[in-house]
Structures are given as structure tokens and as C-alpha cells.
Coordinates of C-alpha atoms in Angstrom, one line a residue:
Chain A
X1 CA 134.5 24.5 79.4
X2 CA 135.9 24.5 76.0
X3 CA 135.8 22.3 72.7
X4 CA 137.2 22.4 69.8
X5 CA 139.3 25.5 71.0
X6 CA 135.7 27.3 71.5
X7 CA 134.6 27.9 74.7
X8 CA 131.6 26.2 75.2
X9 CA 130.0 27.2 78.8
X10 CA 131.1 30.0 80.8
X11 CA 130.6 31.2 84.7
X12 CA 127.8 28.3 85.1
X13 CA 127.0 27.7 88.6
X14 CA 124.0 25.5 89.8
X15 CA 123.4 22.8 92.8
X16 CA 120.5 20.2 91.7
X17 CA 118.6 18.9 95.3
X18 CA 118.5 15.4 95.4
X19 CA 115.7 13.4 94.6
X20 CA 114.2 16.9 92.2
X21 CA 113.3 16.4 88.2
X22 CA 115.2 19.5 86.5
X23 CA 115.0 20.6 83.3
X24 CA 118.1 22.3 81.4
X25 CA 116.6 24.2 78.5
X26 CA 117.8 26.1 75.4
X27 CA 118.1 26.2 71.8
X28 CA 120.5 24.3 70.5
X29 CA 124.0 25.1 70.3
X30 CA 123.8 26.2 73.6
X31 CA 125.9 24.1 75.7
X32 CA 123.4 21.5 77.2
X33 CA 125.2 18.5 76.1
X34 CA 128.8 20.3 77.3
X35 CA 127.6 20.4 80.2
X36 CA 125.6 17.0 80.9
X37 CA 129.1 15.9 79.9
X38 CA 131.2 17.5 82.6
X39 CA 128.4 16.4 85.2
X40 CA 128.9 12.7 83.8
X41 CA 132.7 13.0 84.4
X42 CA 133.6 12.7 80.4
X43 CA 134.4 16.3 79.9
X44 CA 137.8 18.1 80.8
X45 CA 137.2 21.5 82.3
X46 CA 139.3 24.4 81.7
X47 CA 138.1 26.0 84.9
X48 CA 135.9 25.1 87.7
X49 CA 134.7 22.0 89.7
X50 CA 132.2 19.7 89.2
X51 CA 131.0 17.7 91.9
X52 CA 127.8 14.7 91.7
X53 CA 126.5 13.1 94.7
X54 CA 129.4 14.8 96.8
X55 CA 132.1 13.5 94.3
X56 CA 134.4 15.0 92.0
X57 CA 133.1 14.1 88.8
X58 CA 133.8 11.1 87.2
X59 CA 135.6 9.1 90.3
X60 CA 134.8 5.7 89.6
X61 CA 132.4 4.9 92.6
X62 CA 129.9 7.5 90.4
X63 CA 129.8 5.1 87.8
X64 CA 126.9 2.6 89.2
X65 CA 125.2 5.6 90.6
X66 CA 124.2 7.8 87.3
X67 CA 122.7 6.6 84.6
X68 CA 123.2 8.2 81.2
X69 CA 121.6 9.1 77.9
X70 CA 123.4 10.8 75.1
X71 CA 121.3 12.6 72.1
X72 CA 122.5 9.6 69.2
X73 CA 120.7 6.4 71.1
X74 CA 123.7 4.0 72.0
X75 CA 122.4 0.2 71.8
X76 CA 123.9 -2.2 69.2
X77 CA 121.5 -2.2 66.2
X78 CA 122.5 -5.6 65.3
X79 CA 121.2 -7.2 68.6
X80 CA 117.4 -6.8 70.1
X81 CA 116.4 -4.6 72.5
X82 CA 116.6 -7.7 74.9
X83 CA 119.8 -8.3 73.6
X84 CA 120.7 -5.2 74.2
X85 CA 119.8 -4.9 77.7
X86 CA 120.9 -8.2 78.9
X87 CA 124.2 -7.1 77.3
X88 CA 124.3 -3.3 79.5
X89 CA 123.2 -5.7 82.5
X90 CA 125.7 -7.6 82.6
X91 CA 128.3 -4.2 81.9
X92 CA 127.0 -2.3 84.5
X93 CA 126.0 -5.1 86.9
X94 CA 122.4 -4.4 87.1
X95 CA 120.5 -7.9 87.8
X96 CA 119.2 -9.2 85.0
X97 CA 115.3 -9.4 86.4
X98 CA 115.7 -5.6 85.4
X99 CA 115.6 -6.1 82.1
X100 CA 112.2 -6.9 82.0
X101 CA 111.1 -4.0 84.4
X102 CA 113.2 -1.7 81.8
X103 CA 111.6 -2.7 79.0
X104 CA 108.3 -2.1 80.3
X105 CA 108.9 1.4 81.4
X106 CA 109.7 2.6 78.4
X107 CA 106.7 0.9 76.4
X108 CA 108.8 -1.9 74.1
X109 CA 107.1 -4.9 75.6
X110 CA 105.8 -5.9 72.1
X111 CA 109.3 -5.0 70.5
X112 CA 111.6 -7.0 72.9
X113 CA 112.8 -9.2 70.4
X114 CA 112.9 -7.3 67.5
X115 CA 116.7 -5.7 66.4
X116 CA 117.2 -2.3 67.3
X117 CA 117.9 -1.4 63.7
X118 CA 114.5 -2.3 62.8
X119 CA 112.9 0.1 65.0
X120 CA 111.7 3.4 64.4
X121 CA 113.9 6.4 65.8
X122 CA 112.0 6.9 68.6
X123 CA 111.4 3.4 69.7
X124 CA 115.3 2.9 69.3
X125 CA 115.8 6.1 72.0
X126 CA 113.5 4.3 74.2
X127 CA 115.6 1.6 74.3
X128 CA 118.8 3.7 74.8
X129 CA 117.0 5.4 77.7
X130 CA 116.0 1.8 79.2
X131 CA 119.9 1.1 79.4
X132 CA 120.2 4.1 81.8
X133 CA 117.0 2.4 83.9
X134 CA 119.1 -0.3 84.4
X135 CA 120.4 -0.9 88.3
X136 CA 119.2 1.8 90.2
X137 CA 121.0 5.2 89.3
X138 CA 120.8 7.5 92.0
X139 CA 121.0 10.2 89.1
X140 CA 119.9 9.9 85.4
X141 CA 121.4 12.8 82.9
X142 CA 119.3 12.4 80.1
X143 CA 120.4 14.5 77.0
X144 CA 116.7 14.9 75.1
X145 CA 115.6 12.2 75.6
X146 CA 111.6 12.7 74.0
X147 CA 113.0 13.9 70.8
X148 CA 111.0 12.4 67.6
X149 CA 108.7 10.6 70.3
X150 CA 105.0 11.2 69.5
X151 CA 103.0 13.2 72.1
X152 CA 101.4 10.0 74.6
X153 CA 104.9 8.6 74.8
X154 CA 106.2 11.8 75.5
X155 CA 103.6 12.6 78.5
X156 CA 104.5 8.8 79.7
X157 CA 107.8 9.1 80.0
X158 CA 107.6 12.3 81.7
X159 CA 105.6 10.5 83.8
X160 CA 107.7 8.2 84.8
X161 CA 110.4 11.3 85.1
X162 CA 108.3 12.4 87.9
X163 CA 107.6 9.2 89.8
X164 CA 111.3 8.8 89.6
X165 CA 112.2 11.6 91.0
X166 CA 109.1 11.1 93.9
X167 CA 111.1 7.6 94.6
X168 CA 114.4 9.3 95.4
X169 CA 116.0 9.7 91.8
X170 CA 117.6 12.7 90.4
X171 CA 116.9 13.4 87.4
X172 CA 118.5 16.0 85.0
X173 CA 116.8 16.4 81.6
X174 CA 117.2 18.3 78.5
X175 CA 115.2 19.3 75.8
X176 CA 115.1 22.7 73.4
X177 CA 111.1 21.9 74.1
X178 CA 110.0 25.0 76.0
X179 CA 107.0 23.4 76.5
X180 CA 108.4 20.4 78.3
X181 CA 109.7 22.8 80.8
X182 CA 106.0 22.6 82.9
X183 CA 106.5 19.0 83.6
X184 CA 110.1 19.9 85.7
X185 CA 110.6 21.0 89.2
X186 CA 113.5 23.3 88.4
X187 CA 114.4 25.0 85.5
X188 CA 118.2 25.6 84.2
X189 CA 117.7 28.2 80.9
X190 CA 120.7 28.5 79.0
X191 CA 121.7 30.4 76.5
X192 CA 125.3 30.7 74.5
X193 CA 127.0 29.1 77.2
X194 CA 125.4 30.9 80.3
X195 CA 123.0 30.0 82.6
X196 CA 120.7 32.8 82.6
X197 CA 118.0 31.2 84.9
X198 CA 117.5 28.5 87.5
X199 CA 114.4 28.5 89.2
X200 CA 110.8 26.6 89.8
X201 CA 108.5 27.0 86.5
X202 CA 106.7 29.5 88.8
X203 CA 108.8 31.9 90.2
X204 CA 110.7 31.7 86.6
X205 CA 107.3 32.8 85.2
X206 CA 106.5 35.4 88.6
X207 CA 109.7 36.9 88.4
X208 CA 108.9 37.7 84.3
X209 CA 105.4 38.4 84.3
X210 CA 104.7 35.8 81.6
X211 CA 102.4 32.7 81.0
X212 CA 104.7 30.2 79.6
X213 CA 108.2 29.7 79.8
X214 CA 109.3 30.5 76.2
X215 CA 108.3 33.8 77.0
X216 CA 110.1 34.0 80.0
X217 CA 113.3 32.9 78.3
X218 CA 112.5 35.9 75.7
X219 CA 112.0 38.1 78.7
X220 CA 115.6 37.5 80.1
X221 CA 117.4 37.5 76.9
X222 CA 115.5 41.3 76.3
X223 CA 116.1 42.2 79.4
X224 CA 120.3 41.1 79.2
X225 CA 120.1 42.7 76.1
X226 CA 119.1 46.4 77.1
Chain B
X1 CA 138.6 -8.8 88.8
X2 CA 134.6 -8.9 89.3
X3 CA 134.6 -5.8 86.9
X4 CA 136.9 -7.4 84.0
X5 CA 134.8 -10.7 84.9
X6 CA 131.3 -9.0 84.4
X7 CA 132.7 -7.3 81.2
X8 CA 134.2 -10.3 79.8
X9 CA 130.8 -12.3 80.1
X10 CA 128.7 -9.0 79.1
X11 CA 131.3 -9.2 75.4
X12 CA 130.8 -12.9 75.3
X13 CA 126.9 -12.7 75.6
X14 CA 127.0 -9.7 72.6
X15 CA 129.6 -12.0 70.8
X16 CA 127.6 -15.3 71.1
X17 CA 124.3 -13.0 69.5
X18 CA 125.8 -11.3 66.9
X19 CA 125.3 -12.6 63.6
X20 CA 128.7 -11.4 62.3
X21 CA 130.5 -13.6 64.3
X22 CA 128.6 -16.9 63.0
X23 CA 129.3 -15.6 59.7
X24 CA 132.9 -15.4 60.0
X25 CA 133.4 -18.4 61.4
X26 CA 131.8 -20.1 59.3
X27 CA 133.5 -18.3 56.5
X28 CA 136.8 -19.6 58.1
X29 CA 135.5 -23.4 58.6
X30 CA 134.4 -23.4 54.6
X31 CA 137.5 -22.0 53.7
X32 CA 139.8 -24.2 55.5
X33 CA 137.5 -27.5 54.7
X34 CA 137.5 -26.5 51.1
X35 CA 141.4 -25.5 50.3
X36 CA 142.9 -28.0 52.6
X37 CA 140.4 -31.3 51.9
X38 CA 137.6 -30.2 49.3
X39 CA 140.1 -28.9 46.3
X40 CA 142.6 -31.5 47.1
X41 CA 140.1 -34.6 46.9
X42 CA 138.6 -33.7 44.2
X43 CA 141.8 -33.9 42.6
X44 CA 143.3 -37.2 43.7
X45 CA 139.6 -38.9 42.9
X46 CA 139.7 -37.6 39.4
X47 CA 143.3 -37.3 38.9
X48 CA 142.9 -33.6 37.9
X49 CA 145.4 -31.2 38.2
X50 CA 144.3 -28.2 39.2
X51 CA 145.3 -24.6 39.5
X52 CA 145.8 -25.5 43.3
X53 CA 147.3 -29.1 43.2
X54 CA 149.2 -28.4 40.3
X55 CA 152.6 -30.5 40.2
X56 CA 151.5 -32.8 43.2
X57 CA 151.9 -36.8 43.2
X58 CA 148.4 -38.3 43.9
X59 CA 149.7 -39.9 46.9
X60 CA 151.3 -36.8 48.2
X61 CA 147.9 -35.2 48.2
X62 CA 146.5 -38.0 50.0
X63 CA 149.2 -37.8 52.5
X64 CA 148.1 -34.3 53.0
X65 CA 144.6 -35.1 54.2
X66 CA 145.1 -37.5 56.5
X67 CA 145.2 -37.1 60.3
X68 CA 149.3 -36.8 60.6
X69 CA 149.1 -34.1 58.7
X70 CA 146.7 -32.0 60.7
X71 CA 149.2 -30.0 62.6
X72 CA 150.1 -28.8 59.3
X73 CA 146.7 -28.2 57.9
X74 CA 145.2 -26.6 60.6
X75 CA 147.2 -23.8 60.8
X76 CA 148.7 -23.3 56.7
X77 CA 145.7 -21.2 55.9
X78 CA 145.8 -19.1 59.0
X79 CA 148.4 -16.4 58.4
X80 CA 146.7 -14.9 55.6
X81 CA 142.6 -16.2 55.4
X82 CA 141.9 -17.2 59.1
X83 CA 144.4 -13.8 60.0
X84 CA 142.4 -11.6 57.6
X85 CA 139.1 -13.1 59.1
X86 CA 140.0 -12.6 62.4
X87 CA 140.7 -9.1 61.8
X88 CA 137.5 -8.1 60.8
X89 CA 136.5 -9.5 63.8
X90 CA 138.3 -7.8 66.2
X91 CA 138.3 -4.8 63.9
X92 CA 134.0 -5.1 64.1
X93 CA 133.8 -5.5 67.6
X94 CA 135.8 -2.9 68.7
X95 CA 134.5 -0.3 65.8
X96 CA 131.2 -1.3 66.2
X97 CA 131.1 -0.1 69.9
X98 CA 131.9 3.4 68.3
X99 CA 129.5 2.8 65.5
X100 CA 126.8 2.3 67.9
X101 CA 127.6 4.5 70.4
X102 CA 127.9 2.0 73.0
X103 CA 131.0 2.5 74.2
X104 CA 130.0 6.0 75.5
X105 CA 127.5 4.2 77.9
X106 CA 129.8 1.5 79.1
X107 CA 132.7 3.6 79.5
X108 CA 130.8 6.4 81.3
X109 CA 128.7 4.0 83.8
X110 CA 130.5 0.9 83.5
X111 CA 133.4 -1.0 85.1
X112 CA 135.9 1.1 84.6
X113 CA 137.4 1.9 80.4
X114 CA 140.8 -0.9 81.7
X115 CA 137.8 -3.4 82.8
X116 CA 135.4 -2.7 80.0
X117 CA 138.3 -3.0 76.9
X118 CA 139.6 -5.7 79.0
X119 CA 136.5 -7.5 78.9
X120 CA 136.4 -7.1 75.0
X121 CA 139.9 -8.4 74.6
X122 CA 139.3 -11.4 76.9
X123 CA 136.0 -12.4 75.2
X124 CA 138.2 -12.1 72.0
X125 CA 140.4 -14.3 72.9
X126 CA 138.3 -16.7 73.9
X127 CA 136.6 -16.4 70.7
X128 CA 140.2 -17.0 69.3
X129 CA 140.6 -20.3 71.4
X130 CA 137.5 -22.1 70.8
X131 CA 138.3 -21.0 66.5
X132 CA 141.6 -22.8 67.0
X133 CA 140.4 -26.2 69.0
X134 CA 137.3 -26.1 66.8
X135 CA 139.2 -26.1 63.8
X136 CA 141.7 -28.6 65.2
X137 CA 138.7 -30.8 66.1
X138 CA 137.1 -30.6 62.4
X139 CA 140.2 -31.2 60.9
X140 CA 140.9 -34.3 62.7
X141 CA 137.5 -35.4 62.0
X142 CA 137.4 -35.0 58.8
X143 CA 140.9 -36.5 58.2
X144 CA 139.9 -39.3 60.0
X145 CA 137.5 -40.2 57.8
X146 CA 139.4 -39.6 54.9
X147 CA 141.6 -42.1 55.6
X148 CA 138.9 -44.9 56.9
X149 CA 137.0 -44.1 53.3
X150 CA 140.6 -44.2 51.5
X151 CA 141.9 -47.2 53.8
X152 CA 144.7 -45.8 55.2
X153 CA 145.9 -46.5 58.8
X154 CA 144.1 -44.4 61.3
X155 CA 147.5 -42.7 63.0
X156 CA 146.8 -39.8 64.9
X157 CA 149.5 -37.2 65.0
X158 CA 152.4 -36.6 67.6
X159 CA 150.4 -35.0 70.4
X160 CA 153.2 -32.9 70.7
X161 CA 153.2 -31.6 66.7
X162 CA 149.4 -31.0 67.5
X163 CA 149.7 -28.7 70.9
X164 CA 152.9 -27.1 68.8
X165 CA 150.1 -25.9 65.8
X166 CA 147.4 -25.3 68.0
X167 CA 149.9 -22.6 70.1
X168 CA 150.9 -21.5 66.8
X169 CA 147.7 -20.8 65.8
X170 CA 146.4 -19.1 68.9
X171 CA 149.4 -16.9 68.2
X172 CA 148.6 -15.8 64.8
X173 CA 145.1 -15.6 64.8
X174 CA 145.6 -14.1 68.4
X175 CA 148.0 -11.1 67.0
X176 CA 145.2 -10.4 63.9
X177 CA 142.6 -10.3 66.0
X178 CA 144.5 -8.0 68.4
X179 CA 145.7 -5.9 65.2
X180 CA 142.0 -5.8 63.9
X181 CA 140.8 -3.9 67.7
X182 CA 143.3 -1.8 67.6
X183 CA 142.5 -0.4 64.1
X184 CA 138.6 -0.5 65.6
X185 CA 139.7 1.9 68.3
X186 CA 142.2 3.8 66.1
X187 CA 139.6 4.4 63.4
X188 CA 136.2 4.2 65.4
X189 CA 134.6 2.9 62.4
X190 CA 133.8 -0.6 62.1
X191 CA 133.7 -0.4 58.1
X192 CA 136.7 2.0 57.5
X193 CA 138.6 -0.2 60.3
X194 CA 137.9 -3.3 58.3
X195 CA 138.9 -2.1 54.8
X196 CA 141.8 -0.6 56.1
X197 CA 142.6 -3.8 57.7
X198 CA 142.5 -5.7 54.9
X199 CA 144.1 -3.4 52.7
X200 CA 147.4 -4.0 55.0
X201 CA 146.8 -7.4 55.3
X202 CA 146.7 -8.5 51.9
X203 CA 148.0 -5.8 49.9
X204 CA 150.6 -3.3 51.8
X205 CA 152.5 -6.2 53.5
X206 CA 153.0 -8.0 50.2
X207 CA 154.3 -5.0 48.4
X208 CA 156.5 -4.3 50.8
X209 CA 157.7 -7.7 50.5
X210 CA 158.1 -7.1 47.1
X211 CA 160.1 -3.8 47.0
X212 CA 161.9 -5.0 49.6
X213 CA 164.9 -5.9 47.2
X214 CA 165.1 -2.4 46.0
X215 CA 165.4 -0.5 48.2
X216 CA 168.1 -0.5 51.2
X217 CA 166.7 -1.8 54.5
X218 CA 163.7 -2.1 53.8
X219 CA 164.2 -5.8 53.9
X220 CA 164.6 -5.4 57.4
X221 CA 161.5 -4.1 57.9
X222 CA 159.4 -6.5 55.3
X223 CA 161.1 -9.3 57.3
X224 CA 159.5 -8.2 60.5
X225 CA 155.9 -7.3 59.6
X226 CA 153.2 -9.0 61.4
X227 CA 152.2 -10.9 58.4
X228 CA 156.1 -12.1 58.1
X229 CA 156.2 -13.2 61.4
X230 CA 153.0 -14.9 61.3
X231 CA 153.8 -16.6 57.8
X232 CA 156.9 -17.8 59.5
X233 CA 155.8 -19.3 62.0
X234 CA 153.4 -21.4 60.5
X235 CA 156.5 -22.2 57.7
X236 CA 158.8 -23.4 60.6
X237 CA 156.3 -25.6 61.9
X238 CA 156.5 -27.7 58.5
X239 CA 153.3 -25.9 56.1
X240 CA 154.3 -25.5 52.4
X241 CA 155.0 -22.4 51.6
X242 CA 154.8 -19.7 48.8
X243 CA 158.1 -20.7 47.8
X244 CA 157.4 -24.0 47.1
X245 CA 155.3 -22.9 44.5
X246 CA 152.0 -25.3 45.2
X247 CA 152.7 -23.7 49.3
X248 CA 149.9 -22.0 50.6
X249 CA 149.7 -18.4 50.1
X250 CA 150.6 -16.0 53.1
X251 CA 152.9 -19.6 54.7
X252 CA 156.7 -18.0 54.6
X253 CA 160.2 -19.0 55.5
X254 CA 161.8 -15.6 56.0
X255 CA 162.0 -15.8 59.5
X256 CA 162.8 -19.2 62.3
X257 CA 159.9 -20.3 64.1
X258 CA 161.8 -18.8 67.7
X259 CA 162.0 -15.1 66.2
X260 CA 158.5 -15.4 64.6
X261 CA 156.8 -16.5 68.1
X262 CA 158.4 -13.7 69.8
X263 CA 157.6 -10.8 67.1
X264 CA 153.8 -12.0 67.2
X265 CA 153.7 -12.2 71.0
X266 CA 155.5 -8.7 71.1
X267 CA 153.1 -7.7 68.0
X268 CA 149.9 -9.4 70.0
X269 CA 151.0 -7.3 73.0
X270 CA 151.6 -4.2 71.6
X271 CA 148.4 -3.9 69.7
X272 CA 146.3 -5.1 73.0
X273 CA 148.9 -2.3 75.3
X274 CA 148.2 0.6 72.7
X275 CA 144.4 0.1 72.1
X276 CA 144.2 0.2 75.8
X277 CA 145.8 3.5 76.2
X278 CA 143.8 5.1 73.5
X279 CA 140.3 4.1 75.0
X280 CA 141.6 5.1 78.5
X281 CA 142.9 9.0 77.1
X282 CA 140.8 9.6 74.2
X283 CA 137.4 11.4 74.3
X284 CA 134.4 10.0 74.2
X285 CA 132.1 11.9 71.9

């Protein structure tokens, strides 16, 4: 994949089960949004296929099936989070009793009515994620989406990660955290535009012989390197 | 259909809670009541002549304000004020999308990017129908009363003159609105769209009006700018123009009311056809 004239992601090959919570870690700069992109259907490829839900990427019957999450939270500052949500409701044909389910899960019952742009950075995420709650997405992508969230919040919504995923959801999340990586099923690890792992936390940190996963990215990278 | 449907009433519901909108509109009403009935009362109460009556017969003025004149008054500020205002409206809605970063969620899970801008459009222009009737309605009210308090006979206009200045108006305020998404999607800024908007609005149309005698053929193209046609229009359905020296500013006689209606239609089109294939082939980020 390239942007910019700069190739981006190279020789990346990877098959997400359904109904699995994966993690695609890596500093950043290293082609995690590039790639949540072309698995959303919004970025051209120079080579390759990408294919969701056994579709090409981006056909229109993927659109009510995947939910999505970009790093800048998208909801008009202007409105409130209800607003907001009755607004992507009606867009993406969700019912609008969801709105209320959605603002609970992400923890802005007592901020419903209060404009977006009056909310902290992390509160205004959480109300970017709860547009891609909306409906029932068969898969989220969800481009780091516990940035600038404070640690309970953080364990809560990986909570709710998990229980998704236990209901039938996929989910797809990054995060340069390397200490989020515990709370996924399966790890992608990239690194300048390769994948250089995809495994289970465990075998990840069997196959390396370390305790925690930011040493098991170190690991690979040494070992690439020598 | 169900897709533009659920978008169109998705953009009203955003539209109807945005405090922009209210502001505008309001902008729009005060202007109008104030240039076409406050300014000019005040005048032929007190007898003043003022920067904006200047030159008028009392009675004239008074003719002005009442109720056969409203197919007239509704739509003489509408070419430049209720155009410019309409702009930033389309121009905010549009940008803002990009602002926000909305668009990337509705276009990526959405309808469909033909549904979802065709949804914005259509809320638009309904935004643009209820400005027109609404100010139609005031207008007529307000006149009414005028000519009750002033007792003058209570003639209503030719419904005909009426639906002719209500089309008319739809059209201009229709093709500024258009012209203000189209710079929304062109500029993805909501603030640099609306300042760029305005700047060709009020300034770069008028100078090229202005230089239009010195330089060869560029008449031609002054005489078929937006704001032309618009002015036009609005001129061949009887408003006082700039001309006329006490005419409304942005009211012209450059082109006949047939061209004029089918440059803003083509205009109205055009910007609605090209902001459409932008959103579909551009990039999201």
C-alpha cells in the first residue's frame, strides 16, 4: 500500500477468525491506520486483495456490517453526544432505541446532553467509538481507541471488547500500548510496514522466551536484525 | 431511495439542532425586515431622508411596503445578503462534515457517498424552501399590517407575481447555497470555505464587474457570473436596481429574466453535479 508516493505496508498477510478480539500493535508510524484503512474499504491498494466478511473490501453490502473508529474522534462538536448519535442513527440506519444502549457502553450517561466540544478528549473518543456501536457491526476496526482514556475506563472498555467479541463480534483494535496487548486474543505486531508477528499473547511470548509482549516485539526486531 | 431518504432526514435532524442555522436565518429575517420595512418606515414617519431612501417620494416608499409589493421585496435583498447567507450555509454544512471528521464515518459505513451527499443537498434544499415561503409569509404579514396601521386598501398581490418571486428566489438562494457546498467540499474547511465564499461573493464578482469595460471580453464573462445571473433575475422581475441609484445593491439588469433562470439552474446544477463527484473520488483522510 502506498501514500503520499511512500510505501506504507508491504508483503502483509493475515486472516482475522470471526467473532476473535485482535490487537494490531506498533509504534507509531508503522502502518496501523494504512491498514485499518484498506480493511474498511477507503484505501486504494497498489497490490494485493483485501477481503472482510468474504467481500472485497469496501462493496457496499460491508457498509452496515463494520463499524469504524478513526484516531481524530468524528462527531459534530456543535451537537450533544445525543445529538450526535441520533444523527449516525439515522445515517447508518441503526434504530434509534440504540442510542441509549450506546451511550451507556461507553460511560456518557451523565454527559448525554452536553456538546461534544465541551467534553474532555477522552470523553469525546467515547462518543466517537459509541457511533461505531451503533446497529450491530459484525466487525468494529477501531484505530486506538483508549488513547488519553484514564486507566478504569480503559479496563472497561476492553471489557466490553471482550464481551463483544464472546457475542459474535469481530473486533480489530489498535494501540502503540504494548501493554494493552494481554487483553487481545491475537496479536498482529508491526513494524515499518511489515507484519512481523501474528499469534495468541502466548505462543507470541513461548516462541520468544519473554514475559511481556514489548519484549517479545524487541526479541523479533533483534532477531530480524542479526 | 430508502438510503437518500434516511440521509436526508439524518441532515435535517443535524440541521434542525445546529445553532448556526438559527443564527443565519435569523440574520436573514432581521436583515430583510429591517432594509425593506424598518429603514424605509422610519423614513416616511419622520420624513427623513436617509442614506437608504435618499431621493424617494414619501408615498413611493409607502407604496413599497405594502402587500403588492411583496413579490418585489421578498426577493430584492436575495442576490447579494440572503445569497451570501446562504452560502455560508451550505459552505458550513458541507465543511463542517470535514471539520469534524464526520464525513469519514458516514461515508465509510453509511448509505452509500451518492446517498449520504444527496441527503445533505436535499435537506439543503429544503432548508432553502421553508427560507423562501417563510420569508414570503413574514413579508406579507408585516405588509399587511402596514397598510391596516397606514389605511391603505388591504390588496394582496397577483398570485401569479408571488409564485413568479418565490421560484425566483428558490433559484437564487438555491444556486448560493449549492455554490457555498461545493466550496465546503472543495476546501474541506468550514472557515476557509466561508471566507473564500464571501470574498467571491461580495468582492471578486464586483470587480470583475468593474474591469469589465477594460479589458476585451471580459464583459462576457462578468455578464455571466453567478452573482449576474442572480442579480438579473431578481431585476427582471421588477426590484430596483443598483442602477437606479436608491436600487438595492447586488439587484441588476445586465441579463433578461429567461437567460438569468437558465444560468442559475445550469449554475445550481453544476455546483450540486461537481461536489458530488469530488466526494465520490476523493480520499477520505
Amino acid at each position: 500500500m502506498v501514500r503520499s508516493r511512500r510505501t506504507v505496508l508491504d508483503d502483509v498477510s493475515f486472516r482475522v477468525p470471526r467473532g476473535s478480539l485482535t490487537g494490531m500493535l506498533g509504534p507509531s508510524g508503522c502502518g496501523k491506520t494504512t491498514l485499518m484503512r484498506a480493511i474498511v474499504g477507503v484505501q486504494r491498494l497498489a497490490r494485493g486483495r483485501v477481503s472482510v466478511l468474504g467481500l472485497a473490501a469496501g462493496s457496499a453490502p460491508l457498509r452496515h456490517r463494520l463499524g469504524y473508529v478513526t484516531q481524530a474522534p468524528s462527531v459534530y462538536g456543535d451537537l450533544t453526544v445525543r445529538q450526535n448519535l441520533r444523527y449516525f442513527a439515522d445515517v447508518l440506519g441503526a434504530p434509534r432505541c440504540d442510542v441509549e444502549r450506546v451511550i451507556t457502553q461507553v460511560g456518557l450517561d451523565d454527559h448525554a446532553d452536553v456538546l461534544t466540544a465541551r467534553l474532555s478528549g477522552g470523553q469525546r473518543s467515547r462518543a466517537s467509538l459509541a457511533t461505531a456501536l451503533l446497529g450491530r457491526p459484525e466487525l468494529l476496526v477501531l484505530d486506538e481507541p483508549t488513547v488519553g482514556l484514564d486507566p478504569v475506563l480503559r479496563r472497561d472498555l476492553w471489557d466490553l471488547f471482550a464481551r463483544m467479541a464472546a457475542s459474535g463480534v469481530t473486533l480489530l483494535v489498535s494501540s502503540h500500548v504494548m501493554d494493552e496487548a494481554r487483553r487481545c486474543e491475537r496479536l498482529l505486531l508491526l513494524r515499518e510496514g511489515r507484519l512481523i508477528a501474528d499469534d495468541t499473547p502466548g505462543e507470541l511470548l513461548a516462541a520468544t522466551g519473554t514475559s511481556d509482549v514489548e519484549q517479545a516485539f524487541l526479541r523479533i526486531v533483534e532477531q530480524g536484525a542479526s | 431511495m430508502s438510503a437518500l431518504l434516511a440521509s436526508t432526514r439524518a441532515e435535517l435532524l443535524r440541521l434542525r439542532r445546529w445553532p448556526a442555522l438559527w443564527v443565519l436565518l435569523g440574520v436573514w429575517i432581521t436583515l430583510n425586515l429591517t432594509f425593506v420595512y424598518g429603514f424605509n418606515y422610519i423614513a416616511y414617519r419622520t420624513g427623513d431622508a436617509s442614506a437608504v431612501t435618499e431621493g424617494v417620494p414619501p408615498q413611493a416608499l409607502l407604496a413599497d411596503m405594502l402587500p403588492t409589493a411583496v413579490p418585489q421585496s421578498v426577493i430584492q435583498g436575495m442576490p447579494m445578503f440572503g445569497g451570501a447567507i446562504l452560502m455560508i450555509l451550505g459552505a458550513l454544512s458541507a465543511g463542517s462534515g470535514y471539520g469534524w471528521g464526520t464525513w469519514k464515518t458516514v461515508l465509510t459505513q453509511g448509505p452509500g457517498r451518492v446517498a449520504a451527499f444527496g441527503g445533505t443537498l436535499a435537506a439543503l434544499a429544503l432548508v432553502v424552501i421553508g427560507v423562501v415561503l417563510a420569508t414570503a409569509a413574514i413579508d406579507l404579514g408585516v405588509s399587511s399590517v402596514l397598510a391596516v396601521v397606514e389605511s391603505q386598501p388591504l390588496e394582496m398581490p397577483p398570485l401569479g407575481e408571488l409564485a413568479e418571486a418565490v421560484g425566483a428566489g428558490l433559484l437564487v438562494l438555491g444556486m448560493w447555497t449549492a455554490a457555498g457546498v461545493l466550496i465546503g467540499v472543495l476546501t474541506k474547511s468550514p472557515a476557509l470555505a466561508v471566507g473564500l465564499g464571501l470574498v467571491w461573493a461580495l468582492v471578486v464578482e464586483n470587480l470583475l464587474r468593474g474591469v469589465s469595460d477594460l479589458l476585451g471580453g471580459m464583459a462576457t464573462v462578468s455578464d455571466h457570473l453567478p452573482g449576474t445571473a442572480a442579480g438579473s433575475l431578481v431585476g427582471a422581475l421588477g426590484a430596483r436596481g443598483e442602477a437606479e441609484g436608491d436600487g438595492t445593491p447586488g439587484v441588476l439588469t445586465v441579463l433578461d429574466g429567461g437567460t438569468a433562470t437558465w444560468l442559475l439552474a445550469a449554475y445550481l446544477v453544476a455546483f450540486a453535479v461537481v461536489g458530488l463527484m469530488l466526494v465520490r473520488r476523493r480520499d477520505l483522510a
